[in-house]
Tab-separated table of C-alpha atoms in Angstrom:
chain	number	residue	atom	x	y	z
A	1059	MET	CA	117.396	249.578	159.692
A	1060	ARG	CA	119.872	247.875	158.625
A	1061	SER	CA	117.283	244.973	157.598
A	1062	TRP	CA	116.151	248.233	154.969
A	1063	GLN	CA	119.824	248.285	154.451
A	1064	ARG	CA	120.938	244.875	154.166
A	1065	MET	CA	117.535	244.555	151.050
A	1066	PHE	CA	118.301	247.670	149.160
A	1067	VAL	CA	122.143	245.586	148.989
A	1068	ALA	CA	120.683	242.625	147.534
A	1069	VAL	CA	118.771	244.846	145.250
A	1070	MET	CA	121.684	247.106	144.266
A	1071	ARG	CA	124.132	244.312	143.700
A	1072	LEU	CA	121.061	241.668	141.775
A	1073	LEU	CA	121.022	244.894	139.347
A	1074	LEU	CA	124.553	245.156	138.739
A	1075	LYS	CA	124.477	241.649	138.199
A	1076	CYS	CA	121.914	241.357	135.560
A	1077	LEU	CA	123.610	244.551	134.137
A	1078	ARG	CA	127.203	241.784	134.016
A	1079	LEU	CA	124.773	239.974	132.486
A	1080	GLY	CA	123.338	241.328	129.579
A	1081	ARG	CA	126.086	243.229	128.079
A	1082	ARG	CA	128.272	239.889	128.042
A	1083	ARG	CA	124.923	238.404	126.272
A	1084	ARG	CA	125.456	241.931	123.910
A	1085	PHE	CA	128.582	241.644	123.487
A	1086	LYS	CA	128.677	237.515	122.878
A	1087	LEU	CA	125.867	238.744	120.380
A	1088	LEU	CA	127.627	241.524	118.546
A	1089	ARG	CA	130.392	238.783	118.181
A	1090	GLN	CA	128.657	235.556	116.244
A	1091	VAL	CA	127.111	238.923	114.263
A	1092	GLU	CA	130.451	239.493	112.723
A	1093	GLN	CA	131.885	236.433	112.267
A	1094	LEU	CA	128.586	235.619	110.851
A	1095	TRP	CA	129.450	238.622	107.903
A	1096	HIS	CA	132.902	237.750	107.813
A	1097	TYR	CA	132.323	234.490	106.994
A	1098	GLY	CA	129.881	234.720	104.762
A	1099	ASN	CA	132.355	237.449	102.531
A	1100	LEU	CA	134.864	234.992	102.731
A	1101	CYS	CA	131.894	232.645	101.297
A	1102	LEU	CA	131.462	235.171	98.457
A	1103	ARG	CA	134.815	235.794	97.520
A	1104	SER	CA	135.791	232.870	97.116
A	1105	LEU	CA	133.347	231.129	95.484
A	1106	LEU	CA	133.453	234.672	93.549
A	1107	TYR	CA	136.795	234.400	92.796
A	1108	ASN	CA	138.902	235.234	89.267
A	1109	SER	CA	142.224	236.467	88.946
A	1110	PHE	CA	140.778	238.477	85.865
A	1111	THR	CA	137.832	240.386	87.327
A	1112	ASN	CA	138.205	243.715	87.071
A	1113	GLY	CA	136.012	246.941	87.333
A	1114	ASP	CA	135.313	246.108	83.030
A	1115	VAL	CA	133.589	242.666	84.071
A	1116	VAL	CA	131.342	243.131	87.083
A	1117	LEU	CA	130.071	246.363	84.815
A	1118	ASP	CA	129.237	244.213	82.094
A	1119	SER	CA	128.579	241.730	84.483
A	1120	LEU	CA	125.868	243.742	85.225
A	1121	PHE	CA	124.894	245.476	82.586
A	1122	GLU	CA	124.032	242.077	81.153
A	1123	PRO	CA	120.703	241.712	81.571
A	1124	ILE	CA	120.463	244.607	79.925
A	1125	TYR	CA	122.275	243.674	76.490
A	1126	TRP	CA	119.918	240.781	76.151
A	1127	LEU	CA	117.050	243.311	76.975
A	1128	VAL	CA	118.335	244.891	73.911
A	1129	ASP	CA	118.735	241.947	71.856
A	1130	HIS	CA	115.978	240.293	72.094
A	1131	VAL	CA	113.750	244.186	71.503
A	1132	THR	CA	116.045	244.243	67.934
A	1133	ARG	CA	115.130	240.997	66.388
A	1134	TRP	CA	111.471	241.058	67.031
A	1135	PHE	CA	111.197	245.299	66.751
A	1136	GLY	CA	114.015	244.806	63.573
A	1137	VAL	CA	110.390	244.433	60.962
A	1138	VAL	CA	108.652	247.416	62.820
A	1139	PHE	CA	111.605	249.369	61.638
A	1140	VAL	CA	112.108	247.521	57.745
A	1141	ALA	CA	108.053	249.210	57.296
A	1142	LEU	CA	108.422	252.492	59.209
A	1143	VAL	CA	111.561	252.811	56.369
A	1144	ILE	CA	109.537	251.678	54.312
A	1145	GLY	CA	106.601	253.328	54.674
A	1146	LEU	CA	108.147	256.865	55.287
A	1147	THR	CA	110.305	256.042	51.796
A	1148	SER	CA	106.815	255.864	49.497
A	1149	SER	CA	105.007	258.562	51.413
A	1150	ILE	CA	107.901	260.596	50.329
A	1151	VAL	CA	107.360	259.168	46.505
A	1152	ALA	CA	103.707	259.379	46.211
A	1153	ILE	CA	104.092	263.470	47.636
A	1154	VAL	CA	106.409	263.729	44.914
A	1155	TYR	CA	104.063	262.833	42.146
A	1156	ILE	CA	100.738	263.117	43.549
A	1157	CYS	CA	101.619	266.562	44.573
A	1158	LEU	CA	104.740	268.217	43.355
A	1159	LEU	CA	105.500	266.447	40.008
A	1160	PRO	CA	101.620	268.115	38.318
A	1161	LEU	CA	103.447	271.562	39.956
A	1162	ILE	CA	106.881	270.701	37.706
A	1163	LEU	CA	105.715	270.586	34.883
A	1164	GLN	CA	103.628	273.442	34.132
A	1165	THR	CA	106.478	275.990	35.669
A	1166	TYR	CA	109.581	274.053	35.228
A	1167	THR	CA	111.473	274.364	31.378
A	1168	PRO	CA	111.647	271.590	29.497
A	1169	ALA	CA	115.805	270.800	30.140
A	1170	TRP	CA	114.767	271.028	34.155
A	1171	ILE	CA	111.815	268.037	33.307
A	1172	CYS	CA	113.905	266.492	31.640
A	1173	TRP	CA	116.502	266.345	35.219
A	1174	HIS	CA	114.314	266.039	37.895
A	1175	LEU	CA	112.887	263.081	35.436
A	1176	ALA	CA	116.451	261.530	34.944
A	1177	TYR	CA	118.132	262.124	38.197
A	1178	GLY	CA	115.090	261.713	40.418
A	1179	HIS	CA	113.659	258.363	38.585
A	1180	TRP	CA	117.114	256.735	38.682
A	1181	ASN	CA	117.963	258.081	42.547
A	1182	LEU	CA	114.301	255.679	43.489
A	1183	ILE	CA	115.646	252.724	41.730
A	1184	MET	CA	119.574	252.901	43.070
A	1185	ILE	CA	117.764	253.697	46.834
A	1186	VAL	CA	115.066	250.349	46.204
A	1187	PHE	CA	117.285	248.031	44.649
A	1188	HIS	CA	120.364	248.294	47.501
A	1189	TYR	CA	117.689	248.060	50.114
A	1190	TYR	CA	116.268	244.988	49.040
A	1191	MET	CA	118.522	243.252	48.570
A	1192	ALA	CA	120.848	245.006	51.234
A	1193	ILE	CA	117.648	243.131	53.247
A	1194	THR	CA	117.317	240.325	50.997
A	1195	THR	CA	120.763	238.634	50.664
A	1196	SER	CA	122.836	236.297	54.048
A	1197	PRO	CA	125.681	238.692	55.171
A	1198	GLY	CA	127.441	234.689	55.150
A	1199	HIS	CA	128.499	232.381	57.438
A	1200	PRO	CA	131.313	230.196	57.960
A	1201	PRO	CA	130.560	226.300	57.578
A	1202	GLN	CA	130.212	224.971	60.764
A	1203	ALA	CA	132.063	221.835	60.086
A	1204	LYS	CA	135.777	221.724	61.815
A	1205	ASP	CA	137.210	220.148	58.998
A	1206	ASP	CA	136.366	222.679	55.788
A	1207	LEU	CA	138.360	225.230	57.190
A	1208	SER	CA	142.488	224.931	59.034
A	1209	GLY	CA	144.191	227.725	61.047
A	1210	VAL	CA	141.135	229.214	62.059
A	1211	SER	CA	140.161	230.090	66.308
A	1212	ILE	CA	136.906	228.136	67.503
A	1213	CYS	CA	134.127	231.043	68.208
A	1214	ARG	CA	133.909	230.514	72.060
A	1215	LYS	CA	129.347	231.160	71.846
A	1216	CYS	CA	128.148	229.400	69.428
A	1217	ILE	CA	131.576	226.661	69.533
A	1218	ALA	CA	132.490	227.104	65.710
A	1219	PRO	CA	134.850	227.502	62.940
A	1220	LYS	CA	135.816	231.118	63.442
A	1221	PRO	CA	138.150	232.369	60.616
A	1222	ALA	CA	139.334	236.388	59.885
A	1223	ARG	CA	137.192	239.357	60.625
A	1224	THR	CA	134.506	237.102	61.389
A	1225	HIS	CA	132.008	238.443	64.494
A	1226	HIS	CA	129.575	236.972	66.361
A	1227	CYS	CA	126.475	238.692	66.028
A	1228	SER	CA	124.112	238.793	69.475
A	1229	ILE	CA	120.602	239.346	67.666
A	1230	CYS	CA	120.797	236.727	64.993
A	1231	ASN	CA	123.061	234.285	67.196
A	1232	ARG	CA	125.917	233.707	64.622
A	1233	CYS	CA	128.858	234.522	63.520
A	1234	VAL	CA	128.681	236.241	60.382
A	1235	LEU	CA	132.239	236.842	57.623
A	1236	LYS	CA	133.680	240.143	58.234
A	1237	MET	CA	130.562	241.165	60.555
A	1238	ASP	CA	130.086	245.483	60.739
A	1239	HIS	CA	127.352	245.891	62.642
A	1240	HIS	CA	123.896	244.464	63.261
A	1241	CYS	CA	122.114	246.727	61.275
A	1242	PRO	CA	117.506	246.687	62.826
A	1243	TRP	CA	116.637	249.263	59.520
A	1244	LEU	CA	117.934	246.384	58.180
A	1245	ASN	CA	116.573	243.372	60.281
A	1246	ASN	CA	119.871	241.910	58.945
A	1247	CYS	CA	123.270	242.073	59.574
A	1248	VAL	CA	125.618	243.862	57.489
A	1249	GLY	CA	129.116	241.016	56.760
A	1250	HIS	CA	131.071	240.398	53.487
A	1251	TYR	CA	128.113	239.266	51.092
A	1252	ASN	CA	125.288	243.218	51.456
A	1253	HIS	CA	128.174	245.441	52.844
A	1254	ARG	CA	128.229	246.999	49.474
A	1255	TYR	CA	124.473	247.098	49.344
A	1256	PHE	CA	123.986	248.445	52.610
A	1257	PHE	CA	126.009	251.891	52.216
A	1258	SER	CA	125.190	252.363	48.441
A	1259	PHE	CA	121.904	251.741	50.186
A	1260	CYS	CA	122.807	254.734	52.068
A	1261	LEU	CA	124.003	257.363	49.651
A	1262	PHE	CA	121.894	257.385	47.549
A	1263	MET	CA	118.854	257.525	50.346
A	1264	THR	CA	121.272	260.489	51.581
A	1265	MET	CA	121.649	262.416	47.590
A	1266	GLY	CA	118.426	261.465	47.475
A	1267	CYS	CA	117.758	263.701	50.494
A	1268	ILE	CA	119.781	265.982	49.715
A	1269	TYR	CA	117.462	266.681	46.206
A	1270	CYS	CA	114.170	266.709	47.829
A	1271	SER	CA	115.255	269.472	49.573
A	1272	VAL	CA	117.106	271.507	47.803
A	1273	SER	CA	115.364	271.667	44.725
A	1274	GLY	CA	112.096	271.833	47.288
A	1275	TRP	CA	113.499	275.223	49.283
A	1276	GLU	CA	111.105	277.278	47.325
A	1277	MET	CA	108.229	275.724	47.502
A	1278	PHE	CA	109.429	274.907	51.297
A	1279	ARG	CA	109.035	278.386	51.772
A	1280	ASP	CA	105.959	279.606	50.288
A	1281	ALA	CA	104.180	276.318	51.824
A	1282	TYR	CA	105.308	277.915	55.153
A	1283	ALA	CA	103.913	280.765	54.901
A	1284	ALA	CA	100.276	279.680	53.313
A	1285	ILE	CA	100.012	278.039	55.682
A	1286	GLU	CA	100.926	280.486	59.027
A	1287	ARG	CA	97.997	282.682	56.439
A	1288	MET	CA	95.382	280.128	57.174
A	1289	LYS	CA	96.164	280.420	61.235
A	1290	LEU	CA	95.600	283.622	61.093
A	1291	LEU	CA	93.118	283.582	58.800
A	1292	GLU	CA	91.527	281.358	60.913
A	1293	LYS	CA	91.908	282.581	63.995
A	1294	GLU	CA	89.797	286.186	62.287
A	1295	ARG	CA	88.031	283.591	61.198
A	1296	LEU	CA	86.164	282.699	64.481
A	1297	GLN	CA	86.285	285.762	66.391
A	1298	VAL	CA	84.565	287.347	63.492
A	1299	ALA	CA	82.044	283.905	64.121
A	1300	ALA	CA	82.110	284.613	67.592
A	1301	ASN	CA	79.907	287.875	66.336
A	1302	GLN	CA	77.586	286.725	63.800
A	1303	THR	CA	75.135	283.836	63.821
A	1304	TYR	CA	75.437	280.816	62.472
A	1305	TYR	CA	74.121	281.759	58.842
A	1306	GLN	CA	76.583	284.477	59.111
A	1307	THR	CA	80.235	282.340	59.295
A	1308	PRO	CA	81.558	283.272	56.454
A	1309	PRO	CA	83.106	279.951	54.464
A	1310	PRO	CA	86.858	279.003	54.889
A	1311	THR	CA	89.211	280.930	53.209
A	1312	PHE	CA	91.421	277.819	52.548
A	1313	SER	CA	90.152	273.719	50.124
A	1314	PHE	CA	91.281	271.115	51.436
A	1315	HIS	CA	93.326	270.621	48.990
A	1316	GLN	CA	95.242	273.314	49.766
A	1317	ARG	CA	96.069	272.633	53.560
A	1318	ALA	CA	96.492	268.813	52.143
A	1319	PHE	CA	98.987	270.129	49.301
A	1320	HIS	CA	100.751	272.972	51.851
A	1321	LYS	CA	101.679	270.078	54.912
A	1322	SER	CA	103.046	267.202	52.483
A	1323	VAL	CA	105.216	270.110	51.477
A	1324	VAL	CA	106.540	271.407	54.625
A	1325	TYR	CA	106.771	267.368	55.883
A	1326	LEU	CA	107.909	266.628	52.947
A	1327	TRP	CA	110.522	268.736	53.303
A	1328	VAL	CA	111.452	268.389	57.386
A	1329	LEU	CA	110.916	265.099	56.915
A	1330	CYS	CA	114.802	264.549	53.915
A	1331	SER	CA	116.488	266.999	56.375
A	1332	SER	CA	116.379	265.342	58.680
A	1333	VAL	CA	117.684	262.472	57.178
A	1334	ALA	CA	120.243	263.972	54.854
A	1335	LEU	CA	122.109	264.794	58.567
A	1336	ALA	CA	121.349	261.606	60.194
A	1337	LEU	CA	121.887	259.366	57.296
A	1338	GLY	CA	124.506	262.064	55.487
A	1339	ALA	CA	127.036	261.686	58.650
A	1340	LEU	CA	126.255	258.109	58.924
A	1341	THR	CA	127.226	257.584	55.591
A	1342	LEU	CA	130.625	260.006	55.965
A	1343	TRP	CA	131.612	257.450	59.009
A	1344	HIS	CA	131.020	254.594	56.842
A	1345	ALA	CA	133.153	255.449	54.190
A	1346	ALA	CA	136.063	256.793	56.784
A	1347	LEU	CA	136.261	253.579	57.240
A	1348	ILE	CA	135.985	251.931	53.356
A	1349	THR	CA	138.891	253.976	53.639
A	1350	ARG	CA	140.718	253.239	55.906
A	1351	GLY	CA	139.782	249.077	54.750
A	1352	GLU	CA	137.846	248.541	58.025
A	1353	THR	CA	135.056	247.402	58.995
A	1354	SER	CA	133.514	249.393	62.291
A	1355	ILE	CA	134.287	245.880	64.765
A	1356	GLU	CA	137.627	246.135	63.449
A	1357	ARG	CA	137.232	250.451	64.309
A	1358	HIS	CA	138.121	249.393	67.591
A	1359	ILE	CA	140.077	246.436	67.568
A	1360	ASN	CA	142.925	248.384	65.305
A	1361	LYS	CA	142.177	251.644	67.941
A	1362	LYS	CA	143.583	249.299	70.847
A	1363	GLU	CA	146.455	247.485	69.357
A	1364	ARG	CA	147.593	250.528	67.566
A	1365	GLN	CA	147.292	252.431	71.592
A	1366	ARG	CA	149.363	248.691	72.807
A	1367	LEU	CA	151.820	248.834	69.787
A	1368	GLN	CA	152.217	252.841	70.075
A	1369	LYS	CA	153.264	252.234	73.478
A	1370	LYS	CA	156.483	249.710	73.170
A	1371	GLY	CA	157.319	252.136	69.908
A	1372	LYS	CA	155.928	249.920	67.127
A	1373	VAL	CA	154.325	250.849	64.359
A	1374	PHE	CA	150.509	248.545	63.534
A	1375	ARG	CA	149.654	248.217	59.792
A	1376	ASN	CA	145.736	246.330	59.359
A	1377	PRO	CA	146.408	243.882	57.056
A	1378	TYR	CA	142.897	244.067	54.721
A	1379	SER	CA	144.116	247.468	54.021
A	1380	TYR	CA	145.519	248.045	50.535
A	1381	GLY	CA	145.640	252.175	50.392
A	1382	GLY	CA	142.248	254.299	49.954
A	1383	TRP	CA	142.221	254.179	46.393
A	1384	ASP	CA	142.446	250.233	46.096
A	1385	ASN	CA	140.519	250.008	49.440
A	1386	TRP	CA	137.562	251.163	47.391
A	1387	LYS	CA	138.151	248.996	44.859
A	1388	VAL	CA	138.193	246.105	46.991
A	1389	PHE	CA	134.924	247.510	48.038
A	1390	LEU	CA	132.425	248.125	45.485
A	1391	GLY	CA	133.747	245.196	43.264
A	1392	VAL	CA	136.022	247.263	40.729
A	1393	ASP	CA	138.015	245.156	38.044
A	1394	ALA	CA	137.437	246.753	35.325
A	1395	PRO	CA	137.103	251.237	34.371
A	1396	ARG	CA	133.702	250.045	32.498
A	1397	HIS	CA	132.715	249.176	36.476
A	1398	TRP	CA	132.509	252.257	37.667
A	1399	LEU	CA	129.762	252.379	34.658
A	1400	THR	CA	127.769	248.944	35.177
A	1401	ARG	CA	128.965	248.133	39.053
A	1402	VAL	CA	128.167	251.120	40.613
A	1403	LEU	CA	126.404	253.581	38.829
A	1404	LEU	CA	123.527	251.399	38.222
A	1405	PRO	CA	121.597	248.428	40.220
A	1406	SER	CA	124.257	245.319	39.535
A	1407	PRO	CA	124.296	242.219	42.630
A	1408	HIS	CA	127.680	241.466	41.493
A	1409	LEU	CA	129.004	239.681	44.312
A	1410	PRO	CA	132.913	241.195	46.180
A	1411	HIS	CA	136.376	239.853	46.082
A	1412	GLY	CA	136.847	236.197	48.126
A	1413	THR	CA	134.746	234.269	50.191
A	1414	GLY	CA	135.075	236.001	53.454
A	1415	LEU	CA	136.773	232.809	54.916
A	1416	SER	CA	140.451	233.767	53.627
A	1417	TRP	CA	141.889	236.959	52.655
A	1418	ASP	CA	144.177	236.796	49.453
A	1419	LEU	CA	144.985	239.834	47.372
A	1420	PRO	CA	142.004	240.998	45.315
A	1421	PRO	CA	143.259	241.396	41.157
A	1422	CYS	CA	142.264	244.785	41.429
A	1423	VAL	CA	144.784	245.968	43.767
A	1424	THR	CA	148.189	247.288	42.083
A	1425	GLU	CA	150.792	246.885	45.235
A	1426	GLN	CA	150.388	244.732	47.514
A	1427	ARG	CA	151.756	245.611	50.686
A	1428	THR	CA	153.482	243.887	53.306
A	1429	PRO	CA	152.004	244.506	56.956
A	1430	LEU	CA	154.630	244.445	59.193
A	1431	LEU	CA	151.997	243.234	62.212
A	1432	ALA	CA	148.362	241.205	62.286
A	1433	ILE	CA	144.827	241.392	63.582
């Protein structure tokens, strides 16, 4: 009896030792894992530590692959967007000449015919001219030699001189003079030398779309009603044909020419109205920027600078703004009253004021305004 008790006690002591040993090993393993975690965290922080790092920097770093993808996709899809603009515009012009122009010549009075022919062709010429110039004209780039410019900063990406109002385009991978933005619909940057062409194209394209939408409103209503009648008669014809033999099926009510005509009018009105709304909003936005003497990029820079100085009780003034009217004269290159006709209302390839490297007072500005603070 005592022998069994001794064996039981010995076994229990052995189990307790095993449990204690296992607990010590488990605690030791947990301590090693915790030490490795703290050590790895310390190494990671020491390698990535930067006193200027904040949430914005981390967010930009996380979105850097997306930015890279957008830049490269936009560069390759620019040709597709240009072809799309040319194709859609050509389709509208073809519909106007094939479908609407014969109807205008047959039903309108001579005065209205002269008006539509004169305004329509003038608007079309302005659209084609400014779009072609916006695509083919270089926005302007600063010289690569550092000796050509003095007192300018250096671009951190292309390691080249960066004059005032110049910004680096990640899609073109070059610095652009007075950069506004990179437009995929032009497959080109909008800068110092083609900014006027870009805005004029947006303006005249919006005017042309509004002209087509307003002029074709009555035709659109008639065409839409005709299409609805087509659908209704087509259902009735199919119902009648289901109860008759194949040789008693009635012929179609509308011919192919009539169907194509009505659908083309609906397509023209819907496309022109949509483009007029979207492009009209963009044109108004750029018109407001031109009135303030800013570009799209400078708008954000000046806004932050204005808020920063406002907290200090100071006033910010844009050094490149000469007043609303003078800003438009500088932008359009109007130096004399006749230039409103020859350079604004007619196609003109004249160059903008200045070289984009320095910003002296243009000759068309009436009064020189001394800026309080420069950008």
